[in-house]
One Martini backbone bead per residue (centre of mass of N, CA, C, O) as a GRO file, in nm:
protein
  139
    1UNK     BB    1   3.292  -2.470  -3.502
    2UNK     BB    2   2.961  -2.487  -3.490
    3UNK     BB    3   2.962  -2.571  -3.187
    4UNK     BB    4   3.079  -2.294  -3.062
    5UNK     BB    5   2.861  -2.131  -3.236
    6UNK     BB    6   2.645  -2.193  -3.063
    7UNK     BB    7   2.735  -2.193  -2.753
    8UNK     BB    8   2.756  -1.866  -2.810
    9UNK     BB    9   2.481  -1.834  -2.876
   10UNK     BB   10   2.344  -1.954  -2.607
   11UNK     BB   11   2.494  -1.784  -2.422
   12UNK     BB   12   2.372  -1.541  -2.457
   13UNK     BB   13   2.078  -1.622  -2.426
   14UNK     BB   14   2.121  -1.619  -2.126
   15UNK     BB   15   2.202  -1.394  -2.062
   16UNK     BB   16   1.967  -1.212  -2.163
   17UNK     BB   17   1.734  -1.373  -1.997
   18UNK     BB   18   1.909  -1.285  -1.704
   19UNK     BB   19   1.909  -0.963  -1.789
   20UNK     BB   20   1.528  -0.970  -1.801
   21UNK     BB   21   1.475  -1.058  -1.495
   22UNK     BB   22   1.601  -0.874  -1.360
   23UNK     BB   23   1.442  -0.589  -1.488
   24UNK     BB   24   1.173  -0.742  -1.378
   25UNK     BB   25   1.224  -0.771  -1.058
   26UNK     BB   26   1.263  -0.445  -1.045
   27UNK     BB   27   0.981  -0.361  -1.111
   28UNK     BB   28   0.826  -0.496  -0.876
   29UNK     BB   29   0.956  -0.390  -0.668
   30UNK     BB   30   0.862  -0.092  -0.711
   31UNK     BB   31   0.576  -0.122  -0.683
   32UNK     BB   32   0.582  -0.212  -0.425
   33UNK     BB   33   0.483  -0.173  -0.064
   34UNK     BB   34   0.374   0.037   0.208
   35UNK     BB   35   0.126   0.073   0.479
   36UNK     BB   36   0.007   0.319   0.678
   37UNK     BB   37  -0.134   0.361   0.962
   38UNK     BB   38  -0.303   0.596   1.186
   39UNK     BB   39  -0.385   0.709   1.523
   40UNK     BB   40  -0.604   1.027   1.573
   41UNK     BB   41  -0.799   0.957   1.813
   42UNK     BB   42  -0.803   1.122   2.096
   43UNK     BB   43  -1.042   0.958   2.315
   44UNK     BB   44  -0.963   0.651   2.273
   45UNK     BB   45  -1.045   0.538   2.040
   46UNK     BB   46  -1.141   0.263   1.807
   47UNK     BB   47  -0.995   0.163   1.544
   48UNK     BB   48  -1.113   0.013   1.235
   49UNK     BB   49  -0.968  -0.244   1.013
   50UNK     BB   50  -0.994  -0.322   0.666
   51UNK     BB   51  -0.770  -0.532   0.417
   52UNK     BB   52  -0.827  -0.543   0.036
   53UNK     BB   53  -0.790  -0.815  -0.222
   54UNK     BB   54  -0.993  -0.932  -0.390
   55UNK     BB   55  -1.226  -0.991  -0.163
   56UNK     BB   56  -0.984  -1.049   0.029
   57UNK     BB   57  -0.895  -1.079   0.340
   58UNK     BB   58  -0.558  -0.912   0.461
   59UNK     BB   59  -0.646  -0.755   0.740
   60UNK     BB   60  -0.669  -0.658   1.061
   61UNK     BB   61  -0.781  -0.434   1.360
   62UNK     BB   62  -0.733  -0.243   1.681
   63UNK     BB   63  -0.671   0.080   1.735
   64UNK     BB   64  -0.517   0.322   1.902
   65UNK     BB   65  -0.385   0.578   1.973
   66UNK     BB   66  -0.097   0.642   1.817
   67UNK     BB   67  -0.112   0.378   1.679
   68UNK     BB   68   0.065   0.151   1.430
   69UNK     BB   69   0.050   0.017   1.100
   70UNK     BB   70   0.211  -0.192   0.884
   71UNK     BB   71   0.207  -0.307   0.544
   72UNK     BB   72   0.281  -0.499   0.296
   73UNK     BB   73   0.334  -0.532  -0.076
   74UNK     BB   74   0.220  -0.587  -0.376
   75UNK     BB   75   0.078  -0.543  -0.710
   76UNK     BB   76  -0.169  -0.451  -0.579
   77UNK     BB   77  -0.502  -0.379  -0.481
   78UNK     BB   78  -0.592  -0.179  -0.200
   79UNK     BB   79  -0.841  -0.182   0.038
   80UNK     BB   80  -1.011   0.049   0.312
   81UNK     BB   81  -1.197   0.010   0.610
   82UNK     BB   82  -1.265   0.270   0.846
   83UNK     BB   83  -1.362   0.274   1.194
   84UNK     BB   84  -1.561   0.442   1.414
   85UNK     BB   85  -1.642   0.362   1.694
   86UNK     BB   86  -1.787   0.090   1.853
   87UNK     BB   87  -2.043   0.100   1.682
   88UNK     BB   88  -1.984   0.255   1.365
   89UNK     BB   89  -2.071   0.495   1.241
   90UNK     BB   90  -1.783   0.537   1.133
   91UNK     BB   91  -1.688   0.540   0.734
   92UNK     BB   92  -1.482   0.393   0.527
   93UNK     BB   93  -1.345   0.398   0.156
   94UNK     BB   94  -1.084   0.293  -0.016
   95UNK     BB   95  -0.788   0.338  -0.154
   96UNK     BB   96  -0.449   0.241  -0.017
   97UNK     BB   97  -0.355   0.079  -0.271
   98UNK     BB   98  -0.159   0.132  -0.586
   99UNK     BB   99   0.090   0.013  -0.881
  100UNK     BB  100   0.124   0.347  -0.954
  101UNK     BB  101   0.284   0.641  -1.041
  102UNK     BB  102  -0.002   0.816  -0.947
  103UNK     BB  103   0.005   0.722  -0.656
  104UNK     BB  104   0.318   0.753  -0.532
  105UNK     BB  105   0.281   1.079  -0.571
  106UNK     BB  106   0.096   1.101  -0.357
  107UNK     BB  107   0.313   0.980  -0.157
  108UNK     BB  108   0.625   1.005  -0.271
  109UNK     BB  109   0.598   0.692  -0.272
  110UNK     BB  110   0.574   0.334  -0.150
  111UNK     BB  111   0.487   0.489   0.151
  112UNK     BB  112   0.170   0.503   0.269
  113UNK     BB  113   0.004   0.736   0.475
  114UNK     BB  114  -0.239   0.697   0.678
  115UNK     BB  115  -0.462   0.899   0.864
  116UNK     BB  116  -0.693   0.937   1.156
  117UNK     BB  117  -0.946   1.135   1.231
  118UNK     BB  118  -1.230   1.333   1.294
  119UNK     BB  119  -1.235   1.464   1.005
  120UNK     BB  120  -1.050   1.229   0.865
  121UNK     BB  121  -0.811   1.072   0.575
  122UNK     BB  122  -0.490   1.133   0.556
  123UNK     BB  123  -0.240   1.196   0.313
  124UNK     BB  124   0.133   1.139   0.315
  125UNK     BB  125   0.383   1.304   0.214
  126UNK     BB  126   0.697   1.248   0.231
  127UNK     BB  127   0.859   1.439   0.076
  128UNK     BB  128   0.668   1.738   0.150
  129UNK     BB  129   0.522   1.696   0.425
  130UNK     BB  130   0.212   1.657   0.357
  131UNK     BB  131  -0.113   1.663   0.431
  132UNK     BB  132  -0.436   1.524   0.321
  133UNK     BB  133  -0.760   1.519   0.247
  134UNK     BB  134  -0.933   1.225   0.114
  135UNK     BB  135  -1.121   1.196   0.338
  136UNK     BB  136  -1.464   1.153   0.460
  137UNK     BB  137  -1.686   1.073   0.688
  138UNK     BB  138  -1.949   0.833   0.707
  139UNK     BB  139  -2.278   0.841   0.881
   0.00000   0.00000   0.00000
């Protein structure tokens, strides 16, 4: 009788064990997300992209006008440099991703789309669909 009673003492702590990892690998799923750059600079400039995370490149571009790039995201902070035109003479950076939820409602959700002006770089609320200017270029 007492190892049938230990055995259903350990399967429960295996489920419970188990329904802890799912509600913790759902809560990485949300912090996830997606980067999108645009670029929105008329004269066909080419926009340079440089994203970074912990000081190692993780991704690099080199964008016509209206094309965009998609980035999928881990939990970590992603920072990002972009320049144009082929000079480099305006520049940004800024943090493009971070994995909080006041970070999200700037965005509306996990997918934050930065979009590049003449004017500067964009955040779009997908909620509201409503632009932010969140940088000015530096000359």
């Amino acid at each position: 009788m007492e190892k049938y009673v230990l055995i259903q003492l350990q399967f429960a702590l295996l489920l419970i064990a188990i329904v802890f990892s799912m509600s913790e690998s759902s809560i990485l799923t949300e912090e996830q997300g997606t980067i999108r750059f645009v670029s929105n600079l008329t004269n066909n400039e080419p926009l340079y992209i440089q994203v970074k995370y912990s000081n190692q490149i993780y991704h690099t571009a080199l964008m016509k006008f209206r094309e965009s790039e998609d980035l999928q995201t881990v939990p970590i902070v992603y920072t990002c440099d972009l320049w144009y035109p082929k000079s480099l003479q305006h520049h940004v950076n800024f943090k493009a991703f971070e994995p909080k939820e006041a970070f999200f409602s700037k965005c509306g959700g996990s997918l934050c789309i930065w979009t590049a002006t003449y004017e500067g770089i964009y955040l779009t609320n997908i909620v509201t669909n409503k632009n932010v200017l969140m940088y000015k270029w530096e000359s």
